[in-house]
PDB file of C-alpha atoms in Angstrom:
ATOM      1  CA  MET B   1      -1.478  21.290   3.466  1.00  0.00           C
ATOM      2  CA  ASP B   2      -2.905  21.431  -0.064  1.00  0.00           C
ATOM      3  CA  SER B   3      -0.034  21.926  -1.789  1.00  0.00           C
ATOM      4  CA  VAL B   4       1.743  19.579  -0.508  1.00  0.00           C
ATOM      5  CA  ALA B   5      -1.262  17.203  -1.272  1.00  0.00           C
ATOM      6  CA  THR B   6      -0.678  18.470  -4.579  1.00  0.00           C
ATOM      7  CA  ARG B   7       2.906  18.423  -4.538  1.00  0.00           C
ATOM      8  CA  GLN B   8       3.004  14.964  -2.866  1.00  0.00           C
ATOM      9  CA  ASP B   9       0.305  13.763  -6.020  1.00  0.00           C
ATOM     10  CA  GLN B  10       3.007  14.567  -8.642  1.00  0.00           C
ATOM     11  CA  VAL B  11       6.361  13.346  -7.055  1.00  0.00           C
ATOM     12  CA  ASN B  12       4.759   9.879  -6.717  1.00  0.00           C
ATOM     13  CA  ARG B  13       3.132  10.008  -9.888  1.00  0.00           C
ATOM     14  CA  GLN B  14       6.614  10.062 -11.403  1.00  0.00           C
ATOM     15  CA  VAL B  15       7.359   7.353 -10.037  1.00  0.00           C
ATOM     16  CA  TYR B  16       4.795   4.926 -10.446  1.00  0.00           C
ATOM     17  CA  TYR B  17       4.215   6.397 -14.396  1.00  0.00           C
ATOM     18  CA  ALA B  18       7.568   6.201 -14.787  1.00  0.00           C
ATOM     19  CA  ARG B  19       8.910   3.465 -18.161  1.00  0.00           C
ATOM     20  CA  GLY B  20       9.656   0.634 -16.514  1.00  0.00           C
ATOM     21  CA  VAL B  21       8.393   0.780 -12.680  1.00  0.00           C
ATOM     22  CA  TYR B  22       6.629  -2.206 -13.332  1.00  0.00           C
ATOM     23  CA  ARG B  23       9.892  -4.123 -12.889  1.00  0.00           C
ATOM     24  CA  TYR B  24      10.269  -2.892  -9.215  1.00  0.00           C
ATOM     25  CA  TYR B  25       7.457  -5.180  -8.367  1.00  0.00           C
ATOM     26  CA  LEU B  26       8.251  -8.370 -10.333  1.00  0.00           C
ATOM     27  CA  SER B  27       7.857 -10.881  -7.547  1.00  0.00           C
ATOM     28  CA  PRO B  28       5.829 -14.098  -7.224  1.00  0.00           C
ATOM     29  CA  HIS B  29       6.051 -14.434  -3.256  1.00  0.00           C
ATOM     30  CA  LEU B  30       3.768 -12.979  -1.301  1.00  0.00           C
ATOM     31  CA  THR B  31       4.644 -10.926   1.854  1.00  0.00           C
ATOM     32  CA  PRO B  32       4.841 -13.077   5.433  1.00  0.00           C
ATOM     33  CA  PRO B  33       1.816 -10.843   6.704  1.00  0.00           C
ATOM     34  CA  GLU B  34      -0.778 -11.631   3.665  1.00  0.00           C
ATOM     35  CA  ILE B  35       0.514 -14.905   3.525  1.00  0.00           C
ATOM     36  CA  ALA B  36      -0.638 -14.563   7.561  1.00  0.00           C
ATOM     37  CA  CYS B  37      -4.407 -12.149   6.688  1.00  0.00           C
ATOM     38  CA  LEU B  38      -5.088 -14.602   3.658  1.00  0.00           C
ATOM     39  CA  LEU B  39      -4.724 -17.715   5.382  1.00  0.00           C
ATOM     40  CA  LYS B  40      -6.577 -16.159   8.922  1.00  0.00           C
ATOM     41  CA  TYR B  41      -9.098 -14.627   6.289  1.00  0.00           C
ATOM     42  CA  GLN B  42      -9.581 -17.255   3.765  1.00  0.00           C
ATOM     43  CA  PRO B  43     -14.009 -18.186   4.176  1.00  0.00           C
ATOM     44  CA  TYR B  44     -13.533 -14.415   3.008  1.00  0.00           C
ATOM     45  CA  LEU B  45     -11.812 -14.843  -0.491  1.00  0.00           C
ATOM     46  CA  VAL B  46     -12.940 -18.267  -1.680  1.00  0.00           C
ATOM     47  CA  GLY B  47     -15.937 -18.529  -3.262  1.00  0.00           C
ATOM     48  CA  ARG B  48     -16.569 -14.984  -2.923  1.00  0.00           C
ATOM     49  CA  ALA B  49     -16.223 -11.462  -4.938  1.00  0.00           C
ATOM     50  CA  VAL B  50     -12.315  -9.540  -4.544  1.00  0.00           C
ATOM     51  CA  LEU B  51     -11.397  -6.628  -5.062  1.00  0.00           C
ATOM     52  CA  ASP B  52      -7.398  -6.084  -5.876  1.00  0.00           C
ATOM     53  CA  ILE B  53      -6.138  -2.255  -4.931  1.00  0.00           C
ATOM     54  CA  GLY B  54      -2.909  -1.750  -6.292  1.00  0.00           C
ATOM     55  CA  VAL B  55      -1.888  -4.916  -8.120  1.00  0.00           C
ATOM     56  CA  GLY B  56       0.706  -4.347  -9.930  1.00  0.00           C
ATOM     57  CA  ALA B  57       2.569  -6.514 -12.294  1.00  0.00           C
ATOM     58  CA  GLY B  58       0.306  -9.532 -10.091  1.00  0.00           C
ATOM     59  CA  ARG B  59       2.019 -10.518  -7.750  1.00  0.00           C
ATOM     60  CA  THR B  60      -0.885 -11.159  -5.950  1.00  0.00           C
ATOM     61  CA  SER B  61      -3.480 -12.008  -8.886  1.00  0.00           C
ATOM     62  CA  ARG B  62      -2.018 -15.488  -8.901  1.00  0.00           C
ATOM     63  CA  TYR B  63      -2.892 -16.279  -5.774  1.00  0.00           C
ATOM     64  CA  LEU B  64      -6.222 -14.110  -5.019  1.00  0.00           C
ATOM     65  CA  ALA B  65      -7.749 -15.159  -8.803  1.00  0.00           C
ATOM     66  CA  PRO B  66      -8.260 -18.438  -8.574  1.00  0.00           C
ATOM     67  CA  LEU B  67      -9.952 -19.004  -5.063  1.00  0.00           C
ATOM     68  CA  ALA B  68     -12.355 -15.713  -6.023  1.00  0.00           C
ATOM     69  CA  ARG B  69     -15.708 -16.663  -7.791  1.00  0.00           C
ATOM     70  CA  ARG B  70     -15.621 -12.989  -9.268  1.00  0.00           C
ATOM     71  CA  TYR B  71     -11.836 -11.299  -8.947  1.00  0.00           C
ATOM     72  CA  GLU B  72     -11.223  -7.495 -10.162  1.00  0.00           C
ATOM     73  CA  ALA B  73      -8.458  -5.408 -10.246  1.00  0.00           C
ATOM     74  CA  VAL B  74      -7.201  -2.289 -10.207  1.00  0.00           C
ATOM     75  CA  ASP B  75      -3.513   0.097 -10.532  1.00  0.00           C
ATOM     76  CA  TYR B  76      -3.728   3.723 -11.070  1.00  0.00           C
ATOM     77  CA  SER B  77      -0.309   3.496 -13.192  1.00  0.00           C
ATOM     78  CA  PRO B  78      -1.199   3.096 -16.479  1.00  0.00           C
ATOM     79  CA  VAL B  79       1.978   1.223 -16.868  1.00  0.00           C
ATOM     80  CA  MET B  80       0.987  -1.358 -14.533  1.00  0.00           C
ATOM     81  CA  VAL B  81      -2.018  -1.717 -15.923  1.00  0.00           C
ATOM     82  CA  SER B  82      -0.445  -1.715 -19.522  1.00  0.00           C
ATOM     83  CA  TYR B  83       1.746  -4.239 -18.294  1.00  0.00           C
ATOM     84  CA  LEU B  84      -0.529  -7.192 -16.452  1.00  0.00           C
ATOM     85  CA  ASN B  85      -2.609  -6.641 -19.453  1.00  0.00           C
ATOM     86  CA  GLN B  86      -0.557  -8.464 -20.823  1.00  0.00           C
ATOM     87  CA  ALA B  87       1.175 -10.854 -18.839  1.00  0.00           C
ATOM     88  CA  MET B  88      -1.956 -11.783 -17.490  1.00  0.00           C
ATOM     89  CA  PRO B  89      -4.528 -11.023 -19.975  1.00  0.00           C
ATOM     90  CA  GLU B  90      -7.140 -13.240 -17.830  1.00  0.00           C
ATOM     91  CA  ILE B  91      -7.106 -10.756 -15.350  1.00  0.00           C
ATOM     92  CA  ASN B  92      -9.938  -8.040 -15.652  1.00  0.00           C
ATOM     93  CA  VAL B  93      -7.843  -5.424 -15.148  1.00  0.00           C
ATOM     94  CA  VAL B  94      -8.576  -1.767 -15.203  1.00  0.00           C
ATOM     95  CA  GLN B  95      -6.820   2.102 -13.989  1.00  0.00           C
ATOM     96  CA  ALA B  96      -7.947   3.454 -11.407  1.00  0.00           C
ATOM     97  CA  ASP B  97      -7.250   5.364  -8.401  1.00  0.00           C
ATOM     98  CA  PHE B  98      -8.397   3.970  -4.580  1.00  0.00           C
ATOM     99  CA  ARG B  99      -9.591   7.703  -3.722  1.00  0.00           C
ATOM    100  CA  ASP B 100     -12.234   6.735  -6.600  1.00  0.00           C
ATOM    101  CA  LEU B 101     -13.679   3.173  -7.727  1.00  0.00           C
ATOM    102  CA  ARG B 102     -17.023   4.798  -8.640  1.00  0.00           C
ATOM    103  CA  MET B 103     -17.125   1.409 -12.073  1.00  0.00           C
ATOM    104  CA  PHE B 104     -18.274  -1.024  -8.424  1.00  0.00           C
ATOM    105  CA  ARG B 105     -21.932  -0.417  -7.234  1.00  0.00           C
ATOM    106  CA  ASP B 106     -22.427  -0.284  -3.841  1.00  0.00           C
ATOM    107  CA  ARG B 107     -21.265  -3.364  -1.284  1.00  0.00           C
ATOM    108  CA  SER B 108     -20.183  -4.928  -4.030  1.00  0.00           C
ATOM    109  CA  PHE B 109     -17.066  -6.968  -2.704  1.00  0.00           C
ATOM    110  CA  ASP B 110     -16.498  -9.484   0.169  1.00  0.00           C
ATOM    111  CA  PHE B 111     -13.016  -8.860   0.212  1.00  0.00           C
ATOM    112  CA  VAL B 112     -11.252  -5.694  -0.866  1.00  0.00           C
ATOM    113  CA  PHE B 113      -7.515  -6.364  -0.445  1.00  0.00           C
ATOM    114  CA  ALA B 114      -4.996  -2.946  -0.932  1.00  0.00           C
ATOM    115  CA  THR B 115      -1.621  -4.332   0.379  1.00  0.00           C
ATOM    116  CA  ASP B 116       2.097  -3.208  -0.192  1.00  0.00           C
ATOM    117  CA  ASN B 117       1.179   0.481   1.005  1.00  0.00           C
ATOM    118  CA  VAL B 118      -0.790   1.462  -1.904  1.00  0.00           C
ATOM    119  CA  ILE B 119      -3.066   3.904   0.599  1.00  0.00           C
ATOM    120  CA  ASP B 120       0.339   5.392   1.501  1.00  0.00           C
ATOM    121  CA  ALA B 121       1.235   7.071  -1.885  1.00  0.00           C
ATOM    122  CA  LEU B 122      -2.060   9.262  -1.236  1.00  0.00           C
ATOM    123  CA  SER B 123      -1.830  12.503   0.556  1.00  0.00           C
ATOM    124  CA  HIS B 124      -4.388  12.888   3.929  1.00  0.00           C
ATOM    125  CA  GLU B 125      -7.680  13.538   2.608  1.00  0.00           C
ATOM    126  CA  GLY B 126      -6.842  11.311  -0.487  1.00  0.00           C
ATOM    127  CA  ARG B 127      -6.316   9.321   2.434  1.00  0.00           C
ATOM    128  CA  LEU B 128      -9.950   9.202   3.718  1.00  0.00           C
ATOM    129  CA  GLN B 129     -11.428   8.800   0.605  1.00  0.00           C
ATOM    130  CA  ALA B 130      -9.559   5.809  -0.371  1.00  0.00           C
ATOM    131  CA  LEU B 131     -11.191   4.096   3.053  1.00  0.00           C
ATOM    132  CA  ARG B 132     -14.325   6.060   1.936  1.00  0.00           C
ATOM    133  CA  GLU B 133     -14.737   4.306  -1.440  1.00  0.00           C
ATOM    134  CA  ALA B 134     -13.483   1.034   0.178  1.00  0.00           C
ATOM    135  CA  SER B 135     -16.091   0.791   3.064  1.00  0.00           C
ATOM    136  CA  ARG B 136     -19.788   1.823  -0.032  1.00  0.00           C
ATOM    137  CA  VAL B 137     -17.984  -1.616  -2.202  1.00  0.00           C
ATOM    138  CA  LEU B 138     -17.616  -3.588   0.716  1.00  0.00           C
ATOM    139  CA  LEU B 139     -20.722  -6.087   1.650  1.00  0.00           C
ATOM    140  CA  PRO B 140     -21.863  -5.081   5.138  1.00  0.00           C
ATOM    141  CA  GLY B 141     -19.444  -8.181   7.124  1.00  0.00           C
ATOM    142  CA  GLY B 142     -16.980  -7.979   4.645  1.00  0.00           C
ATOM    143  CA  LEU B 143     -12.852  -6.748   5.192  1.00  0.00           C
ATOM    144  CA  LEU B 144     -11.119  -5.119   4.120  1.00  0.00           C
ATOM    145  CA  ALA B 145      -7.156  -5.198   4.153  1.00  0.00           C
ATOM    146  CA  LEU B 146      -4.795  -2.716   3.702  1.00  0.00           C
ATOM    147  CA  SER B 147      -0.773  -2.480   4.822  1.00  0.00           C
ATOM    148  CA  SER B 148       0.196   1.264   6.002  1.00  0.00           C
ATOM    149  CA  HIS B 149       3.852   2.574   7.007  1.00  0.00           C
ATOM    150  CA  ASN B 150       4.246   2.198  11.025  1.00  0.00           C
ATOM    151  CA  LEU B 151       4.651   5.369  11.742  1.00  0.00           C
ATOM    152  CA  ALA B 152       6.245   3.841  15.051  1.00  0.00           C
ATOM    153  CA  TYR B 153       9.052   1.847  12.885  1.00  0.00           C
ATOM    154  CA  LYS B 154      12.987   2.996  14.396  1.00  0.00           C
ATOM    155  CA  ALA B 155      13.831   3.121  11.602  1.00  0.00           C
ATOM    156  CA  ALA B 156      10.857   6.037   9.839  1.00  0.00           C
ATOM    157  CA  PHE B 157      12.487   9.284  10.223  1.00  0.00           C
ATOM    158  CA  LEU B 158      16.476   8.335   9.242  1.00  0.00           C
ATOM    159  CA  PRO B 159      17.585   9.613   5.680  1.00  0.00           C
ATOM    160  CA  PRO B 160      20.100   6.874   3.477  1.00  0.00           C
ATOM    161  CA  GLN B 161      22.261   4.657   4.519  1.00  0.00           C
ATOM    162  CA  TRP B 162      25.517   3.374   3.729  1.00  0.00           C
ATOM    163  CA  SER B 163      25.487  -0.216   3.219  1.00  0.00           C
ATOM    164  CA  TRP B 164      28.827  -1.886   3.510  1.00  0.00           C
ATOM    165  CA  SER B 165      29.886  -4.304   1.766  1.00  0.00           C
ATOM    166  CA  SER B 166      33.198  -6.512   1.031  1.00  0.00           C
ATOM    167  CA  ASN B 167      31.699  -7.741  -1.872  1.00  0.00           C
ATOM    168  CA  PRO B 168      34.043  -4.964  -4.431  1.00  0.00           C
ATOM    169  CA  PHE B 169      30.705  -5.601  -6.889  1.00  0.00           C
ATOM    170  CA  THR B 170      28.000  -5.072  -4.068  1.00  0.00           C
ATOM    171  CA  ALA B 171      30.246  -2.301  -3.050  1.00  0.00           C
ATOM    172  CA  ALA B 172      29.656  -0.433  -5.876  1.00  0.00           C
ATOM    173  CA  ALA B 173      26.377  -0.740  -6.805  1.00  0.00           C
ATOM    174  CA  ASN B 174      25.684  -0.273  -3.452  1.00  0.00           C
ATOM    175  CA  ALA B 175      27.473   3.641  -3.612  1.00  0.00           C
ATOM    176  CA  ALA B 176      25.651   3.589  -6.734  1.00  0.00           C
ATOM    177  CA  LYS B 177      21.935   3.739  -4.467  1.00  0.00           C
ATOM    178  CA  PHE B 178      23.586   5.596  -2.134  1.00  0.00           C
ATOM    179  CA  ALA B 179      23.788   8.698  -4.709  1.00  0.00           C
ATOM    180  CA  LEU B 180      20.490   7.698  -6.345  1.00  0.00           C
ATOM    181  CA  SER B 181      19.264   7.978  -2.471  1.00  0.00           C
ATOM    182  CA  TRP B 182      20.777  11.203  -1.584  1.00  0.00           C
ATOM    183  CA  TRP B 183      20.104  12.893  -4.897  1.00  0.00           C
ATOM    184  CA  ASN B 184      16.416  12.107  -4.208  1.00  0.00           C
ATOM    185  CA  HIS B 185      16.345  12.741  -0.775  1.00  0.00           C
ATOM    186  CA  PHE B 186      17.760  16.397  -1.587  1.00  0.00           C
ATOM    187  CA  HIS B 187      14.596  16.886  -4.176  1.00  0.00           C
ATOM    188  CA  VAL B 188      12.152  14.921  -1.879  1.00  0.00           C
ATOM    189  CA  GLY B 189      13.077  15.070   1.173  1.00  0.00           C
ATOM    190  CA  PRO B 190      11.737  18.979   1.481  1.00  0.00           C
ATOM    191  CA  LEU B 191       8.911  18.273   1.097  1.00  0.00           C
ATOM    192  CA  ARG B 192       9.121  15.988   4.301  1.00  0.00           C
ATOM    193  CA  ARG B 193       5.889  16.528   7.230  1.00  0.00           C
ATOM    194  CA  ALA B 194       5.337  15.638  10.520  1.00  0.00           C
ATOM    195  CA  THR B 195       1.538  16.310  12.682  1.00  0.00           C
ATOM    196  CA  PRO B 196       0.118  14.637  15.261  1.00  0.00           C
ATOM    197  CA  GLU B 197      -1.306  12.377  13.779  1.00  0.00           C
ATOM    198  CA  TYR B 198       0.625  11.599  10.319  1.00  0.00           C
ATOM    199  CA  ALA B 199       3.913  12.170   9.317  1.00  0.00           C
ATOM    200  CA  LEU B 200       5.029  12.382   5.138  1.00  0.00           C
ATOM    201  CA  LEU B 201       8.906  10.771   5.137  1.00  0.00           C
ATOM    202  CA  ASN B 202      10.376   9.389   1.776  1.00  0.00           C
ATOM    203  CA  ASP B 203      11.959   6.475   2.992  1.00  0.00           C
ATOM    204  CA  PRO B 204      14.233   3.424   0.741  1.00  0.00           C
ATOM    205  CA  GLY B 205      11.523   2.576  -0.998  1.00  0.00           C
ATOM    206  CA  HIS B 206      12.380   3.901  -4.748  1.00  0.00           C
ATOM    207  CA  PHE B 207      15.440   4.946  -3.471  1.00  0.00           C
ATOM    208  CA  TYR B 208      13.791   8.064  -1.241  1.00  0.00           C
ATOM    209  CA  ALA B 209      12.092   8.856  -4.607  1.00  0.00           C
ATOM    210  CA  CYS B 210       8.512   8.938  -3.286  1.00  0.00           C
ATOM    211  CA  LEU B 211       6.395  11.262  -0.117  1.00  0.00           C
ATOM    212  CA  HIS B 212       4.808   8.646   1.467  1.00  0.00           C
ATOM    213  CA  TYR B 213       2.024   8.642   4.618  1.00  0.00           C
ATOM    214  CA  TYR B 214       3.047   7.061   8.178  1.00  0.00           C
ATOM    215  CA  ALA B 215       0.563   6.704  10.549  1.00  0.00           C
ATOM    216  CA  ALA B 216       0.391   5.201  14.078  1.00  0.00           C
ATOM    217  CA  ARG B 217      -1.706   2.312  14.744  1.00  0.00           C
ATOM    218  CA  SER B 218      -4.589   3.940  16.846  1.00  0.00           C
ATOM    219  CA  THR B 219      -4.931   6.771  13.871  1.00  0.00           C
ATOM    220  CA  VAL B 220      -5.115   3.661  11.401  1.00  0.00           C
ATOM    221  CA  GLN B 221      -7.563   2.721  13.860  1.00  0.00           C
ATOM    222  CA  ALA B 222      -9.387   5.901  13.996  1.00  0.00           C
ATOM    223  CA  GLN B 223      -9.379   6.387  10.293  1.00  0.00           C
ATOM    224  CA  LEU B 224     -11.298   2.911   9.450  1.00  0.00           C
ATOM    225  CA  ALA B 225     -13.894   3.494  12.254  1.00  0.00           C
ATOM    226  CA  SER B 226     -14.788   7.145  11.021  1.00  0.00           C
ATOM    227  CA  ARG B 227     -15.598   5.407   7.847  1.00  0.00           C
ATOM    228  CA  SER B 228     -17.484   2.229   9.252  1.00  0.00           C
ATOM    229  CA  MET B 229     -14.867   0.023   9.486  1.00  0.00           C
ATOM    230  CA  GLN B 230     -13.863  -1.526  13.013  1.00  0.00           C
ATOM    231  CA  LEU B 231     -10.193  -2.614  13.151  1.00  0.00           C
ATOM    232  CA  ILE B 232     -10.154  -6.145  14.171  1.00  0.00           C
ATOM    233  CA  ASP B 233      -6.154  -7.326  13.151  1.00  0.00           C
ATOM    234  CA  VAL B 234      -2.939  -6.470  12.956  1.00  0.00           C
ATOM    235  CA  PHE B 235      -0.167  -8.567  11.613  1.00  0.00           C
ATOM    236  CA  ASP B 236       3.682  -7.143  11.592  1.00  0.00           C
ATOM    237  CA  LYS B 237       6.692  -7.738   8.999  1.00  0.00           C
ATOM    238  CA  ALA B 238       6.838 -11.369  10.084  1.00  0.00           C
ATOM    239  CA  GLY B 239       3.691 -12.221   9.870  1.00  0.00           C
ATOM    240  CA  ASN B 240       2.494 -11.745  13.454  1.00  0.00           C
ATOM    241  CA  ALA B 241      -0.690 -11.165  15.194  1.00  0.00           C
ATOM    242  CA  ARG B 242      -0.298  -7.996  17.118  1.00  0.00           C
ATOM    243  CA  GLU B 243      -1.857  -5.960  20.265  1.00  0.00           C
ATOM    244  CA  ALA B 244      -2.013  -2.746  20.263  1.00  0.00           C
ATOM    245  CA  ALA B 245       0.387  -2.198  23.246  1.00  0.00           C
ATOM    246  CA  GLU B 246       2.362  -3.901  21.729  1.00  0.00           C
ATOM    247  CA  ASP B 247       6.354  -2.747  20.644  1.00  0.00           C
ATOM    248  CA  THR B 248       6.398  -2.261  16.539  1.00  0.00           C
ATOM    249  CA  SER B 249       8.829  -0.757  16.026  1.00  0.00           C
ATOM    250  CA  GLU B 250      10.846  -3.392  13.992  1.00  0.00           C
ATOM    251  CA  SER B 251       7.974  -3.388  11.600  1.00  0.00           C
ATOM    252  CA  PRO B 252       8.047  -0.987   8.602  1.00  0.00           C
ATOM    253  CA  SER B 253       5.208  -1.144   7.786  1.00  0.00           C
ATOM    254  CA  LEU B 254       1.447  -3.040   9.492  1.00  0.00           C
ATOM    255  CA  LEU B 255      -0.818  -5.527   7.244  1.00  0.00           C
ATOM    256  CA  TYR B 256      -3.964  -4.272   8.976  1.00  0.00           C
ATOM    257  CA  VAL B 257      -7.923  -6.252   8.514  1.00  0.00           C
ATOM    258  CA  ALA B 258     -11.057  -4.846   9.204  1.00  0.00           C
ATOM    259  CA  GLN B 259     -14.412  -5.293   8.728  1.00  0.00           C
ATOM    260  CA  SER B 260     -16.914  -3.006   7.436  1.00  0.00           C
ATOM    261  CA  THR B 261     -20.637  -2.321   9.853  1.00  0.00           C
ATOM    262  CA  GLU B 262     -22.191  -0.981   7.708  1.00  0.00           C
ATOM    263  CA  TYR B 263     -25.678  -2.203   8.533  1.00  0.00           C
ATOM    264  CA  LEU B 264     -24.753  -5.074  10.785  1.00  0.00           C
ATOM    265  CA  SER B 265     -26.994  -5.351  13.294  1.00  0.00           C
TER     266      SER B 265
END
């Protein structure tokens, strides 16, 4: 599994370090689960210290930075950091890995935001290290909001799928994407793994070129608990709060909100 973790890092870095990768992340919009989360837990970020992990091209910065008393952003891709330094020079962004946030002191943030499934680019052990770091930098009672690919998603294990269109231009574009997806799937697909806890799968993101971590809700809850964080909310792709027993097979990923229990009485 160590060799798989190393290969996963290599595969994902080829994508996230690629020149021009920021173009995939230029949308200015929050997703429905992000909106639901930020509206519900606004008191934890307005006038507070906020850490934005995997900030990409600054999509979330537009919303979080104006509200926070202190806003810090990190991304492990030097391409993303370089772009954001030029596009939003007013934002304090540094290149840093979720697994190593040593530049930030213990218990220094009220709110840690790590959506867009950024933690899923990491290996199993890397993921646990990232959660340990999130717990370390959170103040007692502070919140971590993260999204993760959903192992219960009905299409999680499917290979590239053809998207039909009667429009000739759209059909041509779909054909090119389909061919690229299968090319990447041929090279990355053999690295897929499934365990009782999680799966490593390549998926439609970046046309099947990445290897991402998929986990069930119960696994994420247990991983958070092991790092002194209690799961308090889960949002599906439409922004609806979901209970543990509810079906989430329509959601490719879920947004989890957990509260630091460190030193809470």
